Structure formats: C-alpha cells, structure tokens
XYZ file of C-alpha atoms in Angstrom:
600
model
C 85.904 104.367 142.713
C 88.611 103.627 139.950
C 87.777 99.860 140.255
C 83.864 100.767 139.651
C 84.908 102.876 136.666
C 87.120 99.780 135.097
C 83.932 97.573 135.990
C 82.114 99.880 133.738
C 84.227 100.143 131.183
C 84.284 96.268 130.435
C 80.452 96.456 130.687
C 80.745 98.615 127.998
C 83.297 97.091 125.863
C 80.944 94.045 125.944
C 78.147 95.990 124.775
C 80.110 97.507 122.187
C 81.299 93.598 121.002
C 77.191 92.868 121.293
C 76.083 95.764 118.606
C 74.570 97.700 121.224
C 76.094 101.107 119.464
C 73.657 103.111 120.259
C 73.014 102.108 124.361
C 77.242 102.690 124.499
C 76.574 106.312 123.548
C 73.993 107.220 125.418
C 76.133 105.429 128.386
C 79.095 107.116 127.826
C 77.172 110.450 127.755
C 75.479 110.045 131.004
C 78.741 109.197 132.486
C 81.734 110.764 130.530
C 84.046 110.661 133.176
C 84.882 107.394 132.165
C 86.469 108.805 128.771
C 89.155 110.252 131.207
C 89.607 106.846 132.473
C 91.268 104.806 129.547
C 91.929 105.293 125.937
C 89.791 102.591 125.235
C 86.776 104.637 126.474
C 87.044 106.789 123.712
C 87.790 104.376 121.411
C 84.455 102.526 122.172
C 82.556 105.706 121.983
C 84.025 107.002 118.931
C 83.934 103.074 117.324
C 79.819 103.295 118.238
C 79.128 107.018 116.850
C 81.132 105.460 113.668
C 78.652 102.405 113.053
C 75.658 104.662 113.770
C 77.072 107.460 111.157
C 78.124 110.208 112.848
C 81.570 110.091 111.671
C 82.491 113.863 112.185
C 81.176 113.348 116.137
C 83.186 110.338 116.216
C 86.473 112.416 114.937
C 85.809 115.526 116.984
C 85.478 112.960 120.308
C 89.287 111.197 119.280
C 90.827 114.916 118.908
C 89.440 116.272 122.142
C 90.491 112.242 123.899
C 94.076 113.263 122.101
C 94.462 116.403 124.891
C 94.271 113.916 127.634
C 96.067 110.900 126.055
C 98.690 112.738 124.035
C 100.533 110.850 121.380
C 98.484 107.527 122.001
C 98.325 104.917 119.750
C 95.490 103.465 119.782
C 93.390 107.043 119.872
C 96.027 107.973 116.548
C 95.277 104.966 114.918
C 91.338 105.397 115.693
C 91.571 109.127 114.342
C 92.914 108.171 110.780
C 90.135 104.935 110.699
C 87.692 107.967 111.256
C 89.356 110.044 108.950
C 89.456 107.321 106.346
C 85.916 106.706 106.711
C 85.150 110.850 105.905
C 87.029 110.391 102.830
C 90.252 112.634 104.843
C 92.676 110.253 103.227
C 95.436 112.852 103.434
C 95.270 113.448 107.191
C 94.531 109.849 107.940
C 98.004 109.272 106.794
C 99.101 111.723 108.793
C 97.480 110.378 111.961
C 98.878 106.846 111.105
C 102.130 108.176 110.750
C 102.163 109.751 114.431
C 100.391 106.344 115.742
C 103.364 103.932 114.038
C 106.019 106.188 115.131
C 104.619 105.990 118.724
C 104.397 102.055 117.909
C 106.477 101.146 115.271
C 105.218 97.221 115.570
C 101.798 97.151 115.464
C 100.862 95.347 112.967
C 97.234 97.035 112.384
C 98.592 100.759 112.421
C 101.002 99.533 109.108
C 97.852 98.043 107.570
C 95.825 100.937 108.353
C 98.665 103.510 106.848
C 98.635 101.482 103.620
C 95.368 101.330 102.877
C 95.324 105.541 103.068
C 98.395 105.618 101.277
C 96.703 103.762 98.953
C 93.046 106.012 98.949
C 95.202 108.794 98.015
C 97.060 106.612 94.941
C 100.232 106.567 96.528
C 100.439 103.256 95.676
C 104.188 102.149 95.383
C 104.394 103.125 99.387
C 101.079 101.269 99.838
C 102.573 98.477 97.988
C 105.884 98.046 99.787
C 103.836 98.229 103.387
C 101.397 95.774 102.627
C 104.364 93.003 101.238
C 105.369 93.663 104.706
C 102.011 93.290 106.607
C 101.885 90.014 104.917
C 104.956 88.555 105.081
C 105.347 88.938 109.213
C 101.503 88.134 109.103
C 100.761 85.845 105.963
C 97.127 84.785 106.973
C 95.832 88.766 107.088
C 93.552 88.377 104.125
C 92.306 91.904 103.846
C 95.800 92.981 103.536
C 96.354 90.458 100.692
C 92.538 91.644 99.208
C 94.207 95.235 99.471
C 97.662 94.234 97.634
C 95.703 92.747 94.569
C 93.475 96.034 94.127
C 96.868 97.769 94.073
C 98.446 95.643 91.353
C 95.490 96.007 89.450
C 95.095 99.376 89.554
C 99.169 99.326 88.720
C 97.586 97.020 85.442
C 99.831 94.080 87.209
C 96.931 91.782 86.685
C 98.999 88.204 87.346
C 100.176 89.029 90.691
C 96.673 90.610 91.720
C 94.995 86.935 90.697
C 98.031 85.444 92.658
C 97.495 87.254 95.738
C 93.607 86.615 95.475
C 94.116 82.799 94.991
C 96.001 82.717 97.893
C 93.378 84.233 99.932
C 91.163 81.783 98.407
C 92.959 78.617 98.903
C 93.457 79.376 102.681
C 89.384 80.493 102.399
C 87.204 79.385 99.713
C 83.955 81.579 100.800
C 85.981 84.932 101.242
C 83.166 86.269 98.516
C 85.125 89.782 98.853
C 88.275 87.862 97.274
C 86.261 85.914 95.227
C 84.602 89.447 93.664
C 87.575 90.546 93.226
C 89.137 87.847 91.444
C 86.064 88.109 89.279
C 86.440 91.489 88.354
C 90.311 91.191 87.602
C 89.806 88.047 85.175
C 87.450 90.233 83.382
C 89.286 92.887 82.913
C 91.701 90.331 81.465
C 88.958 89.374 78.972
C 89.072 85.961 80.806
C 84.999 86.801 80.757
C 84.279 82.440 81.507
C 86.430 82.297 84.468
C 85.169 85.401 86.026
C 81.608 84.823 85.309
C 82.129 81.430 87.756
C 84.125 83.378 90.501
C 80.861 85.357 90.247
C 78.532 82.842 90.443
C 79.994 81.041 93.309
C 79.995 84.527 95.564
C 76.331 84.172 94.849
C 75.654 81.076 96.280
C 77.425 82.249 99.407
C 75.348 85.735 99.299
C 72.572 85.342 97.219
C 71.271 88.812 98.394
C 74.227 90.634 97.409
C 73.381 92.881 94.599
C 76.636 94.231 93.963
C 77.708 90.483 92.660
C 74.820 89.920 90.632
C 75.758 93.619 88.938
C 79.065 92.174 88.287
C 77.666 89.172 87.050
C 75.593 90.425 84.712
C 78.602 92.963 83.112
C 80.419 89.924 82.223
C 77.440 87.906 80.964
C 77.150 90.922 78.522
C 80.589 90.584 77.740
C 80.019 86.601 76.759
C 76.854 87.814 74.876
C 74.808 85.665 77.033
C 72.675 88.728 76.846
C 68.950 87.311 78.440
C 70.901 85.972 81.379
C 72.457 89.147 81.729
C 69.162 91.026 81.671
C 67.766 88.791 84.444
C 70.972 89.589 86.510
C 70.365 93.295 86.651
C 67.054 93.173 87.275
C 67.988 90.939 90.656
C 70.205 93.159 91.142
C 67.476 96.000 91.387
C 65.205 94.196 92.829
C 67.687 93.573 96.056
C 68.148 96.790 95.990
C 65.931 99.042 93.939
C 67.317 102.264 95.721
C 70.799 101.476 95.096
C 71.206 104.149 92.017
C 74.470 102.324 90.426
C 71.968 98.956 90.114
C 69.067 100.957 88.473
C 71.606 102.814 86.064
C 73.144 99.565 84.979
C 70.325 98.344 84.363
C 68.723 101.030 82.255
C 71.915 101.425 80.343
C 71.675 97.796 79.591
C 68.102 98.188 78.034
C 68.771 101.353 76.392
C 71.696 99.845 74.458
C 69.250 96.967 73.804
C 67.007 98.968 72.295
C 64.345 98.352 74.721
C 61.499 100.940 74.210
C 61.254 101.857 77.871
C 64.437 101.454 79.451
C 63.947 103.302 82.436
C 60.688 101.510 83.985
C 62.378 100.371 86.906
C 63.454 103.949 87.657
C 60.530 105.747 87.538
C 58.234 104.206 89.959
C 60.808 105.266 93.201
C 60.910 109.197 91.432
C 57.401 110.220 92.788
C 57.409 107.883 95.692
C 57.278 109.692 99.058
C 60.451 108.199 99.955
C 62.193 108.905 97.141
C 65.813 110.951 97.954
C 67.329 113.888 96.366
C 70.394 112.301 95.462
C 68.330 109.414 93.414
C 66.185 111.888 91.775
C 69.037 114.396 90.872
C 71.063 111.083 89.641
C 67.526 110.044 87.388
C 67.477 113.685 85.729
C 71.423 113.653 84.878
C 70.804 110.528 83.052
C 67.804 112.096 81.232
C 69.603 114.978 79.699
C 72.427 111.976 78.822
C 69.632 110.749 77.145
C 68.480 114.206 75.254
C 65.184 113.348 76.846
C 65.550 117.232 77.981
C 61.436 116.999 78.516
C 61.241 114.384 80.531
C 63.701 115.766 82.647
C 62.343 119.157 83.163
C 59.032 117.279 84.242
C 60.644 115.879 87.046
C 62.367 118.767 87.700
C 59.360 120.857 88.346
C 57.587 117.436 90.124
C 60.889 117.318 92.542
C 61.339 121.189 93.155
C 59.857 120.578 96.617
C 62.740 118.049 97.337
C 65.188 119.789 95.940
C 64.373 123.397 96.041
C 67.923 124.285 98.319
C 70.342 121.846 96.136
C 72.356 123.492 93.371
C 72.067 121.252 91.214
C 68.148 121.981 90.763
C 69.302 125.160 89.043
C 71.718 124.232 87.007
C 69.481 121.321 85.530
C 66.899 123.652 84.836
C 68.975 125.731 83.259
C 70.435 123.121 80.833
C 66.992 121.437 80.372
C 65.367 125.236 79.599
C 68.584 125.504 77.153
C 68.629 122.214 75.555
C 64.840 123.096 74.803
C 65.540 126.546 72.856
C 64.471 128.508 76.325
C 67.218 130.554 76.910
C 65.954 133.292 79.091
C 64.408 130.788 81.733
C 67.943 129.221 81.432
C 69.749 132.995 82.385
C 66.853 133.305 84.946
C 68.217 129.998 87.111
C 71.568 130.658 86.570
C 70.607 133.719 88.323
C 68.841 131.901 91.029
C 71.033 128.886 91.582
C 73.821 132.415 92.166
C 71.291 133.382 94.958
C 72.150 129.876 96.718
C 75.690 131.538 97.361
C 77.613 128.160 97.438
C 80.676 128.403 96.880
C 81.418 125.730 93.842
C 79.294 127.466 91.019
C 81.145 125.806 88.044
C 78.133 123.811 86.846
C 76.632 127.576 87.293
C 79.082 129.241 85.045
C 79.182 126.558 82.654
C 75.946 126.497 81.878
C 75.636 130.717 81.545
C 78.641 130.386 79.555
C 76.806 127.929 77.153
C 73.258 129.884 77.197
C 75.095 133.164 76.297
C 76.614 131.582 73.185
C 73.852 130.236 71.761
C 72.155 133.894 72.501
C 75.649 134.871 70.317
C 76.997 137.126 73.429
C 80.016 135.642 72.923
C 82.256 138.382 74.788
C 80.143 137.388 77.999
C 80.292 133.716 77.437
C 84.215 134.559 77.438
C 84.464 136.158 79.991
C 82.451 133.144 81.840
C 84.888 130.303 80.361
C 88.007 132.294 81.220
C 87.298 131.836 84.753
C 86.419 128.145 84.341
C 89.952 127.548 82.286
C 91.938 129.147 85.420
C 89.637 127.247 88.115
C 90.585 123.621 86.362
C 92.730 124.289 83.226
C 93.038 120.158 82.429
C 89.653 120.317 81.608
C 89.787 120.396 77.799
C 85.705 121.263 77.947
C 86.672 124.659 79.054
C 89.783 125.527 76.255
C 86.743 123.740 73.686
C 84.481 126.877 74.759
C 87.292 129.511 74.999
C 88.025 128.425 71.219
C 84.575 128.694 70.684
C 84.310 132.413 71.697
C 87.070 133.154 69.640
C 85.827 132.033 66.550
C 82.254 133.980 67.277
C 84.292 137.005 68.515
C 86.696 136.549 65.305
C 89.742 136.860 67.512
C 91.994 135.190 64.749
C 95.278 134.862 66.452
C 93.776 133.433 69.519
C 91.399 130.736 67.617
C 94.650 130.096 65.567
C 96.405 129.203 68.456
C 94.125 126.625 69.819
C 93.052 125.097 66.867
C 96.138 125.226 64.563
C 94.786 122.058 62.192
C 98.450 122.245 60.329
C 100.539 122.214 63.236
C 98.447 120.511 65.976
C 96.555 117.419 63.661
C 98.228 114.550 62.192
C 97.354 112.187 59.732
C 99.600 109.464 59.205
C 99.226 105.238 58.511
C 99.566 103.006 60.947
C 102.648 100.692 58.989
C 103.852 101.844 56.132
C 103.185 98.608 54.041
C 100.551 98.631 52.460
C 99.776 94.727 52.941
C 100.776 94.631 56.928
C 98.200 97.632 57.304
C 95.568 95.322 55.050
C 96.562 92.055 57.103
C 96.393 94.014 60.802
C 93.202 95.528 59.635
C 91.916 91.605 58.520
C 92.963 90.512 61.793
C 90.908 93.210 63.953
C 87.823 92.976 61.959
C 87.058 89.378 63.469
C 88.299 90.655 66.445
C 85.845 94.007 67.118
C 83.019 92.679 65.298
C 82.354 89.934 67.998
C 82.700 92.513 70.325
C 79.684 94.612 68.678
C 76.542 92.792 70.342
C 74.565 95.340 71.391
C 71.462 97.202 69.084
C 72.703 101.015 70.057
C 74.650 103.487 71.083
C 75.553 104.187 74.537
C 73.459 106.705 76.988
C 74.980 110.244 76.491
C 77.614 109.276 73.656
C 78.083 111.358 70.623
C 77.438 108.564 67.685
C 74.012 108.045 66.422
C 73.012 104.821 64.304
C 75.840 102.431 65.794
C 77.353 100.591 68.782
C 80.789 100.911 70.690
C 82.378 98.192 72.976
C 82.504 97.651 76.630
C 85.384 98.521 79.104
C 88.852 99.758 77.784
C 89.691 98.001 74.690
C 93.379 98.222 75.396
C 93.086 96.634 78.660
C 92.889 93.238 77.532
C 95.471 90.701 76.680
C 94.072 90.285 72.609
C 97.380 90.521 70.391
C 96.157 91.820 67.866
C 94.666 94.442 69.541
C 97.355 94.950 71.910
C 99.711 95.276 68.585
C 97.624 98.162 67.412
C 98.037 99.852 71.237
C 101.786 99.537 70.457
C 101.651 101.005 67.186
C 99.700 103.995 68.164
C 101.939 105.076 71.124
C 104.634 104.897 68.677
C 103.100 107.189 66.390
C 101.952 109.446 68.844
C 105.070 109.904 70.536
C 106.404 110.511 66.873
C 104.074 113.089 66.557
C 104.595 114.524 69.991
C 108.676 115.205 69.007
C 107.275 117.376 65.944
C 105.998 119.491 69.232
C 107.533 122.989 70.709
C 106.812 123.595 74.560
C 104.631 126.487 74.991
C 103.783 126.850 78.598
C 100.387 128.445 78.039
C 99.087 125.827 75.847
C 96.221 123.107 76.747
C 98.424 120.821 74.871
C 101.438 121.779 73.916
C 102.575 123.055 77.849
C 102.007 118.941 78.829
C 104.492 117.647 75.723
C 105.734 113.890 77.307
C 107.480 110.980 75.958
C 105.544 108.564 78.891
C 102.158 108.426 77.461
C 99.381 106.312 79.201
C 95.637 105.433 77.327
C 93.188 107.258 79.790
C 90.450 105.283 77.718
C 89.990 103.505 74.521
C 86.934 101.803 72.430
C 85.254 100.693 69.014
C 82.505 102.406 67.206
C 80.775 100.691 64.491
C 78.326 102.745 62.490
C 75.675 101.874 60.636
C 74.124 103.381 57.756
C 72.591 106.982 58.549
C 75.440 106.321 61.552
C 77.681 109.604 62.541
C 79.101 111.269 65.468
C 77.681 114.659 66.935
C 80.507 116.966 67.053
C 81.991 116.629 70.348
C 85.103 116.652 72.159
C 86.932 114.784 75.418
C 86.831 116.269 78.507
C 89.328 113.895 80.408
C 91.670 113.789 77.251
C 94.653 115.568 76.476
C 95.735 113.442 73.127
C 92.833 111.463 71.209
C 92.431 109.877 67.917
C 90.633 107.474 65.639
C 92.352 104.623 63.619
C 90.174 103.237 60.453
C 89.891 99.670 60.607
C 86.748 99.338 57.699
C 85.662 102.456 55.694
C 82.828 102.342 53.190
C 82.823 103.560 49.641
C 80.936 106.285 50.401
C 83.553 108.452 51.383
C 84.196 109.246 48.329
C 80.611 110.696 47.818
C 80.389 114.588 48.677
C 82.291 114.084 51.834
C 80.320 111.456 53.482
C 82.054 109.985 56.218
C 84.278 112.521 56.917
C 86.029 113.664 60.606
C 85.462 117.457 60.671
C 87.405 119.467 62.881
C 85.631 122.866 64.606
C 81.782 122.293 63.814
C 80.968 123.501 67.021
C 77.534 121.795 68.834
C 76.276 125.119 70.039
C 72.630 125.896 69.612
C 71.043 128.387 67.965
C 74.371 129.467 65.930
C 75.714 127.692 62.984
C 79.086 126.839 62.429
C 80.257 124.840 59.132
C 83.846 123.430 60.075
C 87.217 124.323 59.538
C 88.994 121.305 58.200
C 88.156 117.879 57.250
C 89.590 114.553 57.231
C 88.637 112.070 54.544
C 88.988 108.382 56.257
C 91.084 106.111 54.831
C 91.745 101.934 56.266
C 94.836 102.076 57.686
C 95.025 105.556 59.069
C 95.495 107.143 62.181
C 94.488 110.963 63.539
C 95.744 112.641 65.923
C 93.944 115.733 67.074
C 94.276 117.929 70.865
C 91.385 116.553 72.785
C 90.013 119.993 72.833
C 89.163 119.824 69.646
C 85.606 119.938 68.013
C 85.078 117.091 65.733
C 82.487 115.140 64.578
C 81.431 113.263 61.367
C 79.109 113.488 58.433
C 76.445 110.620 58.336
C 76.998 108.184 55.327
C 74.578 106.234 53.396
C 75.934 102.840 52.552
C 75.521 98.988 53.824
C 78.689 98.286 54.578
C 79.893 99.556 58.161
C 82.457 101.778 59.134
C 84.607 100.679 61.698
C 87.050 102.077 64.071
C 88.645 102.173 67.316
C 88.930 105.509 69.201
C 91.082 106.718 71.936
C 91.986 109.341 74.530
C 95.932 109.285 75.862
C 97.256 111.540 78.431
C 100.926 112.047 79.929
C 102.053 109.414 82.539
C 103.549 112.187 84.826
C-alpha cells in the first residue's frame, strides 16, 4: 500500500511541475492520507494553493504538516516562503531560522532568510547572507538581483550596478536585472544609459508594462517628453487595470497641462468590472486634485461597490468638507463609526478637521490628541494639536509647539557673500534644465509653478551635492542650539546623524505661491533661495509665513514671516504651518526644498 502511495505522490509531483495547481488540490483532498506520507506531500499541496492564491490555506496546511513532521526543513522553509508571500516578513524569518538550524547547508533556506531579513530592512544581515549565497554559489542570479536592491536601498549605487552587470554578462536577457540596472542608473541621473537598459528589456518583453512605465519616467527625465507620453499610454494599454500605470500616466498629463488628464481613467470607473480598490484609488487622486466634485460624483455612482469599505465614509466626509458641507461630513463620520473597524484614524482625522472649521475646537482636540498618541511621528497630527491651541487660545501650549524664536532659523548658506553668489550661479543652470514640465504636481501645495522629479539629492551633480553638504552642516549647527525635551515632536528626536527623507525644486511663476501646508513624513524641513525676485520687497510679496493655518471656514493671518533672501537657508519643525504670499513679477523665484529626519 506504501508503494501505491509513493506511486501517487510522483504522479502528483509531476502534475505539480505541469501547472496542473488546481487538479493537485482537488487530488490531495480526495486522498489526504498521502500528506501523512512525505513532507513533500504537503509541500506540493501547499506550493499549488500558493499559485492559485490561497496563501492563508496554504500556511494553515504547512503548520498542521509541522505536527507530523516536526522540525522539518523543507515544511520550515515552505512556511516562511508562505509567510513571505502574506507580507509575515517577521515570522518568515523566524521559520527560516528553525529550517537553517535544522539544515545549516542548504543553500536555498540562507537565500530564503535573506530575502525576509531584507523585507523587514534588516539589511546589513541580509547583506552579509547573500555575499555568502553567492560566493559558495556564484551563478544564483536572484541572489545577486537581491544584493544590488540592497546596496541601493543602502544608496551604494556602484556595487548595486556591479552586481547587476555580473548577472548580465553571465545572462544578457535576465530583463529583471536588466530593470533593475535601469532603475539604479537613473537614480544616478545616468538618465541615457538607463533609458537603453530599458529599451532592451522591451524587446525581450514587449508586453511588460511595468518596463515601458519605467521607460517612460526616464524619457521625462531626458525631456524627450512625446516619447514619454506614448510610453505610458502602452503602458496602460497592456494593462489598463493596473492602477500604478493609469496614475502615472495621468500625473504625466496633468503636469503637462493636458486639459483632461484623466481620460484613460474614467472609462474602467463605471464599467461593470470595475474593482473597489481602482475606484477608491481614482477618488483619492481626485481630492489630490481639489476636484472635490468630481469625486463625490463617483462616490455616490460607486456606493453600491463600496457601501461596506471604510474608506467610502471617510471620502465622503472629506469631499462633503472640502465642499463647505460640514454636517453631511459629521453625518459619515458617524456612519463610517457604525462599520466598527477597528483602524478609524482616517475617521478621526477627518471629524477632527470638520469640527475645526465648525470652530469646536475643544472637540477637534480632543479628536487629535488621540491621533498624536496612536502615531506621534506623524507631524500632521502635532500641526492640528497646534491648531486647536491657537483657536482655544491655550498660549503656553501653542508657544511650545510653535516657538518661531527658538525653533526657526534663518541663516546663509556661506558666509561670503561672492561663494553664496557663485554656488547660486552654478545651480541656476543646473535646476532650470530640470524644470520641463507646464505645472505643478497632483496634490502639491504650490500653485503657478513646477518642481523636479525624484530626490534631488540623490544624484551624483556636484554642485548640487555641495549644497546637500552645506545644509546638513547647518542643520546640525542648528540642531546643537537644541535642549532635549522628551515630550516634544521635535525637540525629544535631537540627532547629530541626519538623513534627507526627501528633497526637490520649486520654481514659481508669476501669480506662483504655496498653500500653507506642512510635512507629514518630516521631522526637520527647509527651503534654500537660489533666485528671488524684486518683488519681495513689495508689501511682503514672496514671503514664507509661518502658522497661516489651511483650515476652512476660519481665518487665520500668520504668526511670523520670513522675507527671502538668495543665499539663505530656513529651518523650521516640519510641523509647522507655512506657506507663501503670491508675487507679481517676471522673473522666477527659485528654490530647492527639503525634509531631513534622524538616521537612528
């Protein structure tokens, strides 16, 4: 009997090797006793509920296969895959860990480990295993692919092109390594060289839309802007579901200043296969827009496909906000409660919001409190708190946030004079050919202007990467003038390791300002003034003022103001309110802008 069970275990191995995922399970569940037979039985069945997408099945079948093969291997190492693939990075490790310690030379279990080690960023003990992986095994060119992502992401961008060359020389159509390679020569502003890399994964996969995406990001980046347009629209048309294409895209014609920059978005919205996750993703990006009517058409269009998701209540409740509505906007608040799902922050936010532009401002307190204890590195939520203060007139409090004297620094960048002038000369050519497109950015705060592409400071410019130098220095300068206070947003993170968490120019036109805003991801931002017009000096024009707060229906007139000078650098908490005054002149004001945030 045995033997006939090994017979049809091989029968189903082979059917397994044959893609037949879906005749293995139904095999396997008309005769299970077979998964008492050998490891590999469950590994089969697990490996086939995988590929058909029932990864929790697939887990729950290697735990139970665990109580009768305790400690094995193979059914460890098959438990973190699964675990991996359900995003369980942290006990995937775990389960790798028990499966290499049980078989401290397999080869695949080490590979496996580091590539969890490295979903959950621990990427020095990813690194290490990997060099290891490929020095015993120097042909494994996934764990070479899986090395370079790691130097990149540790901004070691020579040895990630070295370890995707390598790949390539021993395979010239691994397009995975050669999409790759693209991507890191672009982040290294090597835009030609990555554009080809591009180009030749295409002719190996013309029907992969991810590469044509890529492609067309660095086209833009060359200005070979028509080209680039025709790339994202292949893109969508491979793919027209695939919401990261269609966003591109439409982000692409937006900043163009195409007049309907969502047309290949809208016919999939009332299509009868259209999915809640596409239509929720559409929406976000029309309240990014301020298109808050649009939005709340497809809201009430969708509510049949979306009636039990969260997320239809708290867009309605922004969109009602955004249009002056404010009750409706309390009344799904209320609603979206009735769900009783457990994450409600979008919830609170937005009743936090609607109840300060209604001026309850001890409510909308009480509200942001809460959302400051539940994720207190979100600067949005100290932004509100300082908010309420000021409308509640709690002083000391406001004071203690928003201490402009203590907390804001204004300072040049050199102090000559003439190596400020010649730095500034120098970035001017630099930024301006970097300003290609006809307008701002979807859901970005300036209005008659452009900003740049990627991270500025990523790139291997000098010039540029001179003024990244210079405003660490000053930074960390101004951080020393710092006292701890354990409480504070800012002043309980003081660090001399400071990191850029994201950095860009903005080059206004004239009319061109910024809504007052402030950085949500930040801890430390700032502007530096490359070009500032004459009309500064006129009435305040131009100026960055500090704690004109962007809520509706109440009117706040600022705190403190910075008149912009070329040359300068400020440094504000990324908390903050600020914003600018629009300026009427023809000459363009031109900066670069930053957020920086401890290393540890």
């Amino acid at each position: 009997m045995a033997v006939d069970k090994m017979v049809l275990l091989r029968q189903v191995v082979n059917a397994f090797q044959q893609g037949k995922f879906n005749y293995v399970i139904q095999f396997i569940e008309a005769n299970n006793t077979i998964l008492k037979l050998d490891p590999v039985a469950i590994q089969v069945y697990s490996s086939a509920l995988r590929k058909v997408g029932n990864g929790t099945r697939a887990e729950s079948v290697v735990i139970k296969g665990l109580k009768t093969f305790k400690g094995s291997p193979q059914l460890l190492n098959s438990l973190g895959t699964t675990q991996l693939e359900l995003g369980k990075a942290k006990n995937a490790v775990q389960s790798f860990k028990k499966a290499l310690s049980a078989n401290p030379l397999d080869i695949e279990v080490k590979y496996n480990l580091a590539r969890a080690y490295k979903e959950v960023g621990l990427f020095n003990e990813a690194e290490s295993i990997f060099v290891d992986v490929i020095r015993k095994k120097p042909t494994y060119s996934q764990a070479s692919i899986h090395l370079a992502d790691i130097h990149t992401n540790l901004g070691a961008l020579e040895k990630a092109q070295k370890c995707l060359t390598s790949v390539l020389e021993r395979d010239p159509a691994n397009v995975v390594a050669l999409n790759n390679l693209g991507n890191v020569l672009r982040r290294d502003n090597n835009f030609k060289a990555s554009a080809e890399r591009f180009e030749a994964a295409i002719k190996l996969q013309p029907t992969n839309s991810t590469l044509r995406r890529n492609l067309a990001a660095t086209l833009v980046l060359l200005n070979r802007r028509e080209e680039a347009k025709q790339c994202f629209i292949d893109a969508v048309s491979l793919t027209p579901l695939d919401w990261t294409a269609q966003e591109e895209l439409a982000a692409f014609l937006w900043e163009e200043g195409v007049e309907s920059p969502f047309e290949y978005i809208e016919p999939h919205i009332n299509h009868e296969d259209a999915n809640a996750a596409f239509v929720l993703a559409y929406i976000k990006l029309l309240v990014r827009a301020d298109q808050f009517q649009k939005a709340l058409d497809v809201l009430n269009s969708q509510e049949h496909l979306l009636r039990s998701n969260l997320d239809l209540y708290i867009y309605k409740a922004r969109v009602h906000r955004e249009l002056g509505d404010y009750d409706a906007s309390l009344d799904y608040v209320e609603k979206g409660e009735k769900l009783k799902i457990n994450n409600t922050i979008g919830l609170e936010s937005e009743a936090g919001y609607t109840l300060l532009s209604l001026g309850r401002a001890k409510e909308a307190l009480t509200k942001f409190s809460k959302l400051v204890k539940q994720e207190p590195r979100n600067q949005g939520w100290w932004t509100m708190l300082s908010t309420c203060y000021c409308l509640l007139n709690e002083e000391n409090k406001y004071h203690w946030l928003c201490n402009y004297q203590q907390l804001l620094a204004v300072m040049p960048v050199l102090p000559s004079k003439e190596k400020r002038q010649n730095l500034n000369d120098e970035l001017r050519d630099v930024l301006e050919a970097l300003h290609q497109n006809e307008r701002h950015p979807i859901g970005q705060s300036l209005r008659n202007g452009t900003q740049t592409y990627e991270n500025l400071f990523d790139g291997k410019n000098e010039v540029i990467n001179t003024l990244s130098s210079l405003i660490l220095e000053r930074a960390q300068e101004f951080i020393e003038l710092q006292s701890k206070d354990r409480k504070h947003p800012f002043l309980s993170r003081l660090s001399k390791d400071l990191t850029f968490k994201g950095s860009w120019s903005v080059k206004l036109r004239t009319d061109g300002y910024h809504r007052s805003h402030y950085h949500p991801e930040g801890w430390l931002s700032g502007v530096y003034y490359v070009d500032v017009p004459n009309a500064v000096h006129n009435n305040g024009e131009g100026w960055l003022t500090f704690g004109r707060a962007d809520i509706a229906n109440q009117n706040f007139e600022g705190d403190f103001a910075v008149k912009p000078k070329s040359g300068n650098l400020v440094l504000f908490p990324s908390y903050m309110w600020h914003g600018t005054n629009a300026f009427t002149s023809s000459t363009a004001r031109l900066t670069v802008a930053f957020d920086i945030i401890p290393s540890h």
